[in-house]
Amino acid sequence: MKLSIKEVEHVAELGRLELTDEEKNRFAEQLSNILTHIEKLNQLDTSNIEPTSHVLPIKNIFRDDAVAQTFGSEGDSLSNAPDKDRGYYKVPKIIEEA
Amino acid sequence: MKYEPVIGLEVHVQLNTKSKMFCSCSTKFGSEPNKNTCPICIGMPGVLPVINKEAVNLTIKTALAMRCNIAPFNRFARKNYFYPDLPKGYQISQYELPLAKGGHIEIVLDGNIKRIGLTRIHMEEDAGKLIHGENLGDKDSSYVDINRAGVPLMEIVSEPDIRSPEEAKEYMTRLKAILEYIEVSDCNMEEGSLRCDANVSVRPVGSKEFGTKAEVKNMNSFRFLQKALEYEIKRQIDTLEEGGKIVQETRLFNPDKGVTVSMRSKEEAHDYRYFPEPDLVPIEIDSRWIEDIRATLPELPDAKRERFVKDYGLPEYDAEVLTTSKAIAGYFEDCIKLYNQPTDRGIQGQAKIISNWVMGEVLRTLKDEGLTIEKYHVTPQMLAGMLKLIDNGTISGKIAKTVFEEMYKTGKSPEDIVKEKGLVQITDESAVIKVIDEVIAENPKEVADYKGGKDKLITFFVGQVMKKSKGKANPQVVNKLLKERLTS
């Protein structure tokens, strides 16, 4: 399966990645090779096999609805934040309206 | 050309749980920013989410109340997108296998019952909250509060069965009533526990095909929902009439200007790449689990409405108004039990009297003050007590309005108010005769006319006596004695 430069650009956009032209060409080739390899699976007849979303045969694992504080002191959740202010994570301005 | 709108609603409901969907953080509204967070809900690598069973129970309960089919096999999926209020870079949701499908909600408009179908109900987690710079600190930054991220939600998606803003409002009213009756959410729209997005399109009347739709967001009250839909429908019709095309897009309602505005920033890259959530195992819901939940369902609004009509002989309209809120319906029935006088009116006559007071004075004052019935001054005991005072002749129906007003303002019992304010109806004949004689003495011309055959003047005399007694004279007694004195 051949991946176009346009598709590479779309995937990069979804992952918020900025690629140079050289990278786009290189990744297009590498990703195409990976997809071609994976495509071999399509040769198998899987029409009678349930799609597997989980490898373990377990189900219905729940917790009770009880509150527990895991971050003890104030500010723990922000300790890795690159920027913070007044208890909030501070991020570049998000524009909601056009 | 004549157009008709086609509307479907997507409603997000915050489930009434103490802890979040996949971790043990509190769901309490209004906490300090980022206080209710842990490594799971801030999206640290290597953590493991675990499903809150209560959230599943509440979604099953909702699905049963709305007569949906519940899927025996459930799993969660990741919905991938980047936004600063979404710490993990994906939202855990349900995709191709929602918990419930089908079902419907009945709405009543102009006495006609219409069924609005439901497409699906699924579980998911909420995102965090963004505060924009101009409201806090630096105007070139945005501020992120993760407290709400991971709070359990269910999304209720309707079929495109809604044909007007009024139907949309009625649908939301009925939906909210059901959710409140079954106590799965506090449905507080201001706090965002109940949020509504609308898919809106228009098409020529008679056409079978749907037009291109726009998704309208940010309608956080019933009034805004109606206003936003009215605007959006008109905008689309105007665009088509001018030869334009509707663009499929997301539009934000601006409540200050009453318009919807295109929201272009989120339009690019709507490619969510859903895939099964590998960190969560499937949920299998068997009939035993479903029946256990079904046993906890209370009487639902539709059933209560029908019972009020059947048992209390109330008009459809009264029954509809009284059952929109479980608390109001409870208040009404408490009044019935406490009033319960052995009069010849019977239970149905008594019910209508109470219904008139509840739909009139009670709902009016609640609305004026923005109060809920739980915090209301006038308890069912007080209202029933006041009605008994009318029945035993202590006060007149007119004075009762004054007594009600006082109960509402002061929270005092009707008996105390009547005593303190001297509102007791004058039934003592000698006291009434005294007032009547004064009135007769003051109006010789009218007395002569009455005696000359103008019978209708009796209402004039009754009015004068009532005025002089400040409304306290018993009208029946006044009538009887006036006729006696005037003809003597």
Coordinates of C-alpha atoms in Angstrom, one line a residue:
Chain A
M1 CA 0.0 0.0 0.0
K2 CA 1.4 3.3 -1.1
L3 CA 0.9 6.3 1.2
S4 CA 0.8 9.7 -0.5
I5 CA 2.6 12.8 0.7
K6 CA -0.8 14.3 1.3
E7 CA -1.8 11.5 3.6
V8 CA 1.5 11.9 5.5
E9 CA 0.8 15.6 5.9
H10 CA -2.7 14.8 7.2
V11 CA -1.4 12.3 9.8
A12 CA 1.3 14.8 10.8
E13 CA -1.4 17.5 11.3
L14 CA -3.5 15.2 13.5
G15 CA -0.4 14.5 15.6
R16 CA 0.5 18.2 15.6
L17 CA 3.9 17.4 14.0
E18 CA 5.8 19.8 11.7
L19 CA 7.7 17.9 9.0
T20 CA 10.3 19.0 6.5
D21 CA 9.9 18.0 2.9
E22 CA 12.7 15.5 3.3
E23 CA 11.0 13.9 6.3
K24 CA 7.6 13.7 4.5
N25 CA 9.3 11.8 1.6
R26 CA 11.2 9.5 4.0
F27 CA 8.1 8.8 6.2
A28 CA 5.9 8.2 3.2
E29 CA 8.2 5.5 2.1
Q30 CA 8.7 4.0 5.5
L31 CA 5.0 4.1 6.4
S32 CA 4.2 2.5 3.0
N33 CA 6.5 -0.4 3.8
I34 CA 4.9 -0.9 7.2
L35 CA 1.4 -0.9 5.7
T36 CA 2.4 -3.2 2.9
H37 CA 3.8 -5.6 5.5
I38 CA 0.7 -5.5 7.7
E39 CA -1.5 -6.0 4.6
K40 CA -0.3 -9.6 4.5
L41 CA -2.8 -10.2 7.3
N42 CA -5.6 -9.6 4.8
Q43 CA -4.6 -12.9 3.1
L44 CA -6.1 -14.8 6.1
D45 CA -9.7 -15.7 6.1
T46 CA -11.1 -14.1 9.2
S47 CA -14.8 -14.2 8.3
N48 CA -15.7 -16.5 11.2
I49 CA -13.5 -14.8 13.8
E50 CA -14.7 -12.3 16.4
P51 CA -12.6 -9.1 16.2
T52 CA -10.3 -9.0 19.2
S53 CA -10.3 -5.8 21.2
H54 CA -8.8 -7.3 24.3
V55 CA -6.5 -10.2 24.7
L56 CA -7.6 -11.3 28.1
P57 CA -10.9 -13.1 28.6
I58 CA -12.1 -10.9 31.4
K59 CA -15.1 -8.6 31.8
N60 CA -17.0 -6.4 34.3
I61 CA -14.1 -5.0 36.3
F62 CA -15.5 -2.1 38.4
R63 CA -14.8 0.1 41.3
D64 CA -17.3 1.4 43.8
D65 CA -18.4 5.0 43.7
A66 CA -16.2 6.3 46.6
V67 CA -14.1 9.4 46.7
A68 CA -10.4 9.2 47.6
Q69 CA -7.9 12.0 47.4
T70 CA -4.7 10.8 45.6
F71 CA -2.9 14.1 45.3
G72 CA -2.2 15.1 48.9
S73 CA -1.0 18.6 49.1
E74 CA -2.1 21.5 47.0
G75 CA -0.3 22.0 43.7
D76 CA 0.7 18.4 43.1
S77 CA -1.2 18.1 39.9
L78 CA 0.6 21.2 38.6
S79 CA 4.1 20.2 39.6
N80 CA 5.1 19.1 36.1
A81 CA 3.3 21.9 34.4
P82 CA 5.5 24.0 32.1
D83 CA 3.5 27.1 33.1
K84 CA 1.0 27.8 35.8
D85 CA -0.8 30.6 37.5
R86 CA -3.3 30.9 40.4
G87 CA -3.8 27.1 40.5
Y88 CA -4.4 26.8 36.8
Y89 CA -2.4 25.3 34.0
K90 CA -1.5 28.3 31.8
V91 CA -1.5 27.6 28.0
P92 CA -1.3 29.8 24.9
K93 CA -4.5 31.5 24.2
I94 CA -7.3 29.3 22.7
I95 CA -9.5 31.1 20.3
E96 CA -13.1 29.7 20.2
E97 CA -14.7 32.0 17.7
A98 CA -13.6 32.8 14.3
Chain B
M1 CA -41.0 28.4 -1.0
K2 CA -42.1 27.0 2.4
Y3 CA -39.5 25.3 4.5
E4 CA -39.6 23.1 7.5
P5 CA -36.8 22.7 10.1
V6 CA -35.4 19.3 11.0
I7 CA -33.8 19.2 14.4
G8 CA -32.0 16.5 16.4
L9 CA -30.7 17.1 19.9
E10 CA -27.6 15.8 21.5
V11 CA -27.8 16.1 25.3
H12 CA -24.9 15.7 27.7
V13 CA -26.0 14.8 31.2
Q14 CA -23.6 14.7 34.2
L15 CA -24.3 11.6 36.2
N16 CA -25.0 11.9 39.8
T17 CA -22.0 10.1 41.2
K18 CA -19.6 11.1 44.0
S19 CA -16.5 10.1 42.2
K20 CA -15.3 10.4 38.6
M21 CA -15.8 7.8 35.8
F22 CA -12.4 6.1 35.9
C23 CA -10.7 7.4 39.1
S24 CA -11.6 8.2 42.7
C25 CA -11.5 12.0 42.4
S26 CA -14.4 14.0 43.7
T27 CA -17.0 15.3 41.2
K28 CA -17.9 18.2 43.4
F29 CA -18.7 21.4 41.5
G30 CA -17.0 24.7 42.5
S31 CA -13.9 23.2 44.1
E32 CA -10.6 25.1 43.9
P33 CA -9.1 24.7 40.4
N34 CA -7.3 21.5 39.8
K35 CA -8.0 20.2 43.3
N36 CA -10.0 17.2 42.3
T37 CA -7.3 15.6 40.2
C38 CA -5.0 12.6 40.2
P39 CA -2.5 11.0 37.8
I40 CA -5.4 9.2 36.0
C41 CA -7.5 12.2 35.2
I42 CA -4.6 14.5 34.3
G43 CA -3.4 11.8 31.9
M44 CA -0.1 10.7 33.3
P45 CA 1.5 7.8 31.4
G46 CA 1.2 4.3 32.8
V47 CA -2.0 4.8 34.8
L48 CA -5.0 2.4 34.7
P49 CA -8.6 3.7 34.6
V50 CA -11.2 1.5 36.3
I51 CA -14.9 1.9 35.6
N52 CA -17.2 3.4 38.2
K53 CA -20.1 0.9 38.5
E54 CA -22.6 3.5 39.7
A55 CA -22.1 5.4 36.5
V56 CA -23.1 2.3 34.5
N57 CA -26.1 1.7 36.9
L58 CA -27.4 5.2 36.3
T59 CA -27.1 4.9 32.5
I60 CA -29.0 1.6 32.6
K61 CA -31.6 3.3 34.7
T62 CA -32.0 6.1 32.2
A63 CA -32.2 3.7 29.3
L64 CA -35.0 1.8 31.0
A65 CA -36.9 5.0 31.8
M66 CA -36.7 6.0 28.2
R67 CA -37.7 2.5 27.0
C68 CA -34.4 1.8 25.1
N69 CA -32.9 -1.5 24.2
I70 CA -29.8 -2.2 26.4
A71 CA -26.8 -3.8 24.7
P72 CA -25.7 -7.0 26.4
F73 CA -22.1 -6.3 25.3
N74 CA -20.4 -2.9 25.9
R75 CA -17.0 -1.5 25.4
F76 CA -15.3 1.8 25.5
A77 CA -13.5 3.5 22.7
R78 CA -10.9 6.3 22.5
K79 CA -11.9 9.4 20.6
N80 CA -8.7 11.1 19.7
Y81 CA -8.3 14.9 19.3
F82 CA -6.0 17.6 20.7
Y83 CA -7.4 20.3 22.9
P84 CA -6.0 21.8 26.0
D85 CA -9.0 20.8 28.2
L86 CA -8.3 17.1 27.3
P87 CA -5.2 16.0 29.2
K88 CA -4.9 12.5 27.6
G89 CA -5.3 13.7 24.0
Y90 CA -8.3 11.4 23.8
Q91 CA -11.7 11.1 25.4
I92 CA -12.9 7.7 26.6
S93 CA -16.3 7.3 25.1
Q94 CA -18.5 4.6 23.5
Y95 CA -18.6 4.4 19.7
E96 CA -19.9 1.6 17.7
L97 CA -21.4 -0.2 20.7
P98 CA -23.4 2.3 22.8
L99 CA -25.1 1.1 26.0
A100 CA -28.5 1.7 24.7
K101 CA -30.4 2.2 21.3
G102 CA -33.9 3.0 20.4
G103 CA -36.4 4.2 22.9
H104 CA -38.4 7.5 22.8
I105 CA -39.6 10.5 24.8
E106 CA -43.2 11.6 24.6
I107 CA -43.9 15.3 24.2
V108 CA -47.3 17.0 24.5
L109 CA -47.9 20.1 22.5
D110 CA -51.4 21.7 22.1
G111 CA -52.9 18.5 23.6
N112 CA -51.2 16.3 21.0
I113 CA -48.8 13.6 22.0
K114 CA -45.8 13.1 19.8
R115 CA -43.0 10.6 20.1
I116 CA -39.4 11.8 19.7
G117 CA -37.2 8.8 18.9
L118 CA -33.8 8.2 20.6
T119 CA -30.9 7.1 18.5
R120 CA -28.6 6.1 21.3
I121 CA -27.5 6.7 24.9
H122 CA -23.8 6.2 25.6
M123 CA -21.3 6.7 28.5
E124 CA -18.3 8.9 28.3
E125 CA -16.1 11.2 30.4
D126 CA -16.2 15.0 30.5
A127 CA -13.3 17.3 29.5
G128 CA -11.8 20.0 31.7
K129 CA -12.7 23.6 31.6
L130 CA -10.9 26.5 29.8
I131 CA -11.0 30.0 31.1
H132 CA -9.9 32.6 28.6
G133 CA -7.3 35.2 29.5
E134 CA -9.5 38.3 29.3
N135 CA -11.5 36.9 32.3
L136 CA -8.4 36.0 34.4
G137 CA -4.9 37.4 34.4
D138 CA -3.1 37.5 31.1
K139 CA -5.3 38.1 28.1
D140 CA -2.9 36.3 25.7
S141 CA -3.2 33.1 27.7
S142 CA -5.9 30.5 28.5
Y143 CA -6.2 28.8 31.8
V144 CA -7.0 25.1 32.3
D145 CA -8.9 23.6 35.2
I146 CA -8.9 19.8 35.1
N147 CA -11.5 19.2 37.9
R148 CA -14.2 18.4 35.5
A149 CA -12.1 16.1 33.3
G150 CA -13.2 12.5 33.9
V151 CA -16.6 13.3 35.4
P152 CA -19.1 10.7 34.2
L153 CA -21.5 11.8 31.4
M154 CA -24.1 10.1 29.3
E155 CA -24.9 11.4 25.9
I156 CA -28.5 11.1 24.8
V157 CA -28.9 11.5 21.1
S158 CA -32.4 12.0 19.6
E159 CA -33.5 11.1 16.1
P160 CA -34.1 14.1 13.7
D161 CA -37.8 14.0 14.7
I162 CA -38.1 17.5 16.1
R163 CA -39.8 20.0 13.8
S164 CA -39.8 23.3 15.7
P165 CA -38.1 25.2 18.5
E166 CA -41.2 24.7 20.6
E167 CA -40.9 21.0 20.2
A168 CA -37.2 21.1 21.0
K169 CA -38.0 23.0 24.2
E170 CA -40.8 20.6 25.1
Y171 CA -38.5 17.6 24.5
M172 CA -35.9 19.1 26.8
T173 CA -38.5 19.7 29.5
R174 CA -39.7 16.1 29.4
L175 CA -36.2 14.7 29.2
K176 CA -35.2 16.8 32.2
A177 CA -38.3 15.8 34.1
I178 CA -37.5 12.1 33.6
L179 CA -33.9 12.5 34.6
E180 CA -34.9 14.3 37.8
Y181 CA -37.6 11.7 38.6
I182 CA -35.1 8.9 38.4
E183 CA -32.4 10.9 40.2
V184 CA -29.6 10.2 37.8
S185 CA -28.5 13.8 37.6
D186 CA -29.1 17.1 39.3
C187 CA -29.8 18.6 35.8
N188 CA -28.4 22.0 36.8
M189 CA -28.0 23.8 33.5
E190 CA -26.1 26.8 35.0
E191 CA -23.4 24.4 36.4
G192 CA -23.4 22.5 33.1
S193 CA -24.9 19.3 34.4
L194 CA -27.3 19.3 31.5
R195 CA -25.9 20.6 28.1
C196 CA -27.5 20.6 24.8
D197 CA -26.3 20.7 21.2
A198 CA -28.6 20.8 18.2
N199 CA -28.2 19.5 14.7
V200 CA -30.3 21.8 12.6
S201 CA -31.3 21.7 8.9
V202 CA -34.1 23.0 6.8
R203 CA -35.9 21.5 3.7
P204 CA -38.8 22.4 1.5
V205 CA -42.1 21.2 3.0
G206 CA -42.9 17.9 1.5
S207 CA -39.3 17.0 0.7
K208 CA -38.2 13.6 2.0
E209 CA -34.5 14.4 2.0
F210 CA -32.6 16.2 4.7
G211 CA -30.8 19.5 4.0
T212 CA -27.2 20.1 5.0
K213 CA -27.0 20.5 8.8
A214 CA -25.2 22.8 11.1
E215 CA -24.4 21.9 14.7
V216 CA -25.3 24.6 17.2
K217 CA -23.6 24.7 20.5
N218 CA -23.6 26.7 23.7
M219 CA -27.3 26.9 24.6
N220 CA -27.2 26.7 28.3
S221 CA -30.9 27.4 29.1
F222 CA -34.2 26.4 27.6
R223 CA -34.8 30.0 26.6
F224 CA -31.4 30.2 24.8
L225 CA -32.2 26.9 23.1
Q226 CA -35.4 28.2 21.6
K227 CA -33.8 31.6 20.6
A228 CA -30.8 29.9 19.1
L229 CA -32.9 27.5 17.0
E230 CA -35.2 30.3 15.9
Y231 CA -32.2 32.3 14.7
E232 CA -30.5 29.4 13.0
I233 CA -33.6 28.2 11.2
K234 CA -34.2 31.8 9.9
R235 CA -30.6 32.1 8.9
Q236 CA -30.6 28.9 6.9
I237 CA -33.9 29.8 5.1
D238 CA -32.6 33.3 4.3
T239 CA -29.4 31.8 2.9
L240 CA -31.2 29.3 0.7
E241 CA -33.7 32.0 -0.5
E242 CA -30.8 34.2 -1.5
G243 CA -29.5 31.4 -3.6
G244 CA -26.7 30.5 -1.1
K245 CA -25.6 27.1 0.2
I246 CA -25.6 25.8 3.8
V247 CA -22.2 24.8 4.9
Q248 CA -21.8 21.8 7.3
E249 CA -20.1 23.4 10.3
T250 CA -20.3 24.0 14.0
R251 CA -21.8 27.3 15.2
L252 CA -21.7 28.9 18.6
F253 CA -24.8 30.7 20.0
N254 CA -24.0 34.1 21.3
P255 CA -26.7 34.8 23.9
D256 CA -25.9 38.6 24.2
K257 CA -26.4 39.2 20.5
G258 CA -29.0 36.4 20.0
V259 CA -27.1 35.0 16.9
T260 CA -25.1 31.9 16.0
V261 CA -21.6 32.4 14.8
S262 CA -19.4 30.0 12.7
M263 CA -16.7 28.3 14.8
R264 CA -14.0 27.6 12.4
S265 CA -11.1 26.8 14.7
K266 CA -12.4 23.3 15.5
E267 CA -13.4 22.5 11.9
E268 CA -10.1 21.2 10.6
A269 CA -9.0 17.6 11.2
H270 CA -12.3 16.2 12.5
D271 CA -10.8 12.8 12.3
Y272 CA -11.2 11.1 15.6
R273 CA -9.6 7.7 14.8
Y274 CA -11.8 5.8 17.3
F275 CA -10.4 2.5 18.4
P276 CA -11.3 0.2 21.3
E277 CA -9.9 1.4 24.7
P278 CA -7.2 -1.2 25.5
D279 CA -7.1 -0.2 29.2
L280 CA -10.7 -1.2 29.9
V281 CA -12.3 -4.6 29.7
P282 CA -15.7 -5.0 28.2
I283 CA -19.0 -4.7 30.2
E284 CA -21.5 -7.5 29.9
I285 CA -25.0 -6.6 31.1
D286 CA -27.2 -9.5 31.8
S287 CA -31.0 -9.6 32.4
R288 CA -30.6 -10.0 36.1
W289 CA -28.6 -6.8 36.4
I290 CA -31.2 -5.0 34.3
E291 CA -34.1 -6.3 36.4
D292 CA -32.3 -5.2 39.6
I293 CA -32.1 -1.7 38.2
R294 CA -35.7 -1.8 36.9
A295 CA -36.9 -2.5 40.4
T296 CA -35.5 0.9 41.5
L297 CA -37.5 2.9 39.0
P298 CA -40.0 5.3 40.5
E299 CA -43.3 6.3 39.0
L300 CA -42.4 8.2 35.8
P301 CA -43.8 11.6 34.8
D302 CA -46.1 10.1 32.1
A303 CA -47.6 7.6 34.5
K304 CA -48.0 10.2 37.2
R305 CA -49.8 12.6 34.8
E306 CA -52.2 9.8 33.8
R307 CA -52.8 8.9 37.4
F308 CA -53.5 12.6 38.4
V309 CA -56.1 12.8 35.7
K310 CA -57.7 9.4 36.6
D311 CA -57.6 9.6 40.4
Y312 CA -58.0 13.3 41.1
G313 CA -60.1 14.2 38.0
L314 CA -57.7 17.0 37.1
P315 CA -57.7 18.5 33.6
E316 CA -54.8 17.3 31.3
Y317 CA -53.3 20.7 31.5
D318 CA -53.1 20.8 35.3
A319 CA -51.8 17.2 35.5
E320 CA -49.1 18.1 32.9
V321 CA -48.0 21.3 34.8
L322 CA -48.0 19.6 38.2
T323 CA -46.0 16.5 37.1
T324 CA -43.2 18.3 35.2
S325 CA -41.3 18.4 38.5
K326 CA -41.3 15.4 40.9
A327 CA -41.0 17.8 43.9
I328 CA -44.0 19.9 42.8
A329 CA -46.0 16.7 42.2
G330 CA -45.0 15.6 45.7
Y331 CA -46.0 19.0 47.2
F332 CA -49.4 18.7 45.5
E333 CA -50.0 15.2 46.8
D334 CA -48.9 16.2 50.4
C335 CA -51.4 19.0 50.3
I336 CA -54.2 16.5 49.2
K337 CA -53.3 14.2 52.1
L338 CA -53.2 16.9 54.7
Y339 CA -56.3 18.8 53.5
N340 CA -58.6 15.7 53.1
Q341 CA -61.7 17.4 54.6
P342 CA -65.0 15.5 54.8
T343 CA -66.8 17.9 52.5
D344 CA -69.3 17.2 49.9
R345 CA -66.8 18.2 47.2
G346 CA -65.1 14.9 47.4
I347 CA -61.4 14.2 46.6
Q348 CA -61.8 15.5 43.1
G349 CA -63.2 18.9 44.1
Q350 CA -60.5 19.2 46.7
A351 CA -57.8 18.3 44.2
K352 CA -58.9 21.0 41.8
I353 CA -58.9 23.6 44.6
I354 CA -55.3 22.6 45.6
S355 CA -54.2 22.5 42.0
N356 CA -55.5 26.1 41.5
W357 CA -53.5 27.3 44.4
V358 CA -50.3 25.4 43.5
M359 CA -50.4 26.4 39.8
G360 CA -51.4 29.9 40.7
E361 CA -49.9 31.4 43.9
V362 CA -47.3 28.7 44.6
L363 CA -45.7 28.5 41.1
R364 CA -45.9 32.3 40.6
T365 CA -44.1 33.1 43.8
L366 CA -41.5 30.3 43.2
K367 CA -40.8 31.8 39.8
D368 CA -40.6 35.4 41.0
E369 CA -38.1 34.5 43.7
G370 CA -36.2 31.8 41.6
L371 CA -36.8 29.4 44.5
T372 CA -37.1 25.6 44.4
I373 CA -40.1 24.0 46.1
E374 CA -37.8 22.3 48.7
K375 CA -36.8 25.7 50.1
Y376 CA -40.3 27.1 49.9
H377 CA -41.7 28.9 52.9
V378 CA -45.3 27.8 52.5
T379 CA -45.3 24.1 53.4
P380 CA -48.1 21.7 52.5
Q381 CA -49.2 21.8 56.1
M382 CA -49.6 25.6 55.9
L383 CA -51.5 25.6 52.6
A384 CA -53.8 22.8 53.7
G385 CA -54.3 24.6 57.0
M386 CA -55.3 27.8 55.2
L387 CA -57.8 25.9 53.0
K388 CA -59.4 24.4 56.2
L389 CA -59.8 28.0 57.6
I390 CA -61.8 28.9 54.4
D391 CA -63.9 25.8 54.8
N392 CA -64.8 26.4 58.5
G393 CA -65.7 30.0 57.7
T394 CA -62.8 31.6 59.6
I395 CA -61.6 33.5 56.6
S396 CA -63.1 34.3 53.2
G397 CA -61.5 33.2 49.9
K398 CA -60.5 36.8 49.3
I399 CA -58.8 37.1 52.7
A400 CA -57.0 33.8 52.0
K401 CA -54.9 35.6 49.3
T402 CA -53.7 38.0 52.0
V403 CA -53.0 35.1 54.4
F404 CA -51.1 33.3 51.7
E405 CA -49.0 36.4 51.0
E406 CA -48.1 36.6 54.7
M407 CA -47.3 32.9 55.0
Y408 CA -45.0 33.3 52.0
K409 CA -43.3 36.4 53.4
T410 CA -43.0 35.4 57.1
G411 CA -43.2 31.6 57.2
K412 CA -45.8 31.9 60.0
S413 CA -48.7 29.5 60.2
P414 CA -52.1 30.6 58.8
E415 CA -53.7 30.4 62.2
D416 CA -51.1 32.8 63.7
I417 CA -51.4 35.2 60.8
V418 CA -55.2 35.3 61.1
K419 CA -54.9 36.0 64.8
E420 CA -52.1 38.6 64.6
K421 CA -53.6 40.5 61.7
G422 CA -57.1 40.3 62.9
L423 CA -58.2 38.7 59.7
V424 CA -60.9 36.5 61.2
Q425 CA -64.0 36.7 59.2
I426 CA -66.9 38.4 61.0
T427 CA -69.7 35.8 61.2
D428 CA -71.1 37.2 64.4
E429 CA -74.5 38.6 63.2
S430 CA -74.7 41.5 65.6
A431 CA -71.3 42.8 64.4
V432 CA -72.4 42.5 60.8
I433 CA -75.8 44.2 61.5
K434 CA -73.9 47.1 63.0
V435 CA -72.0 47.7 59.7
I436 CA -75.1 47.1 57.6
D437 CA -77.0 49.7 59.5
E438 CA -74.2 52.2 59.0
V439 CA -74.2 51.6 55.3
I440 CA -78.0 51.9 55.1
A441 CA -77.9 55.2 57.0
E442 CA -75.2 56.6 54.7
N443 CA -77.0 55.8 51.5
P444 CA -80.6 56.8 51.8
K445 CA -81.1 57.3 48.0
E446 CA -79.9 53.8 47.1
V447 CA -82.1 52.4 49.9
A448 CA -85.1 54.2 48.5
D449 CA -84.3 53.0 44.9
Y450 CA -83.9 49.4 46.2
K451 CA -87.2 49.5 47.9
G452 CA -88.6 51.0 44.7
G453 CA -87.7 47.8 42.9
K454 CA -84.1 48.1 41.8
D455 CA -83.1 44.6 43.1
K456 CA -79.7 44.8 41.5
L457 CA -78.5 47.4 44.0
I458 CA -78.0 44.5 46.4
T459 CA -74.5 44.1 45.0
F460 CA -73.8 47.7 45.7
F461 CA -74.8 47.3 49.4
V462 CA -72.7 44.0 49.7
G463 CA -69.7 45.9 48.2
Q464 CA -70.1 48.7 50.7
V465 CA -70.4 46.4 53.7
M466 CA -67.4 44.4 52.6
K467 CA -65.4 47.6 52.1
K468 CA -66.3 48.9 55.5
S469 CA -65.4 45.6 57.2
K470 CA -62.1 45.5 55.3
G471 CA -63.2 42.3 53.5
K472 CA -63.7 40.5 56.8
A473 CA -67.5 40.1 56.8
N474 CA -68.7 36.7 55.8
P475 CA -70.3 37.3 52.4
Q476 CA -73.1 34.7 52.9
V477 CA -74.0 36.3 56.2
V478 CA -73.9 39.8 54.7
N479 CA -76.2 38.8 51.9
K480 CA -78.8 37.2 54.1
L481 CA -78.8 40.1 56.7
L482 CA -78.8 42.8 54.1
K483 CA -82.0 41.5 52.5
E484 CA -83.6 41.3 55.9
R485 CA -82.6 44.8 57.0
L486 CA -83.4 46.4 53.6
T487 CA -87.0 45.0 53.5
S488 CA -87.8 45.6 57.1

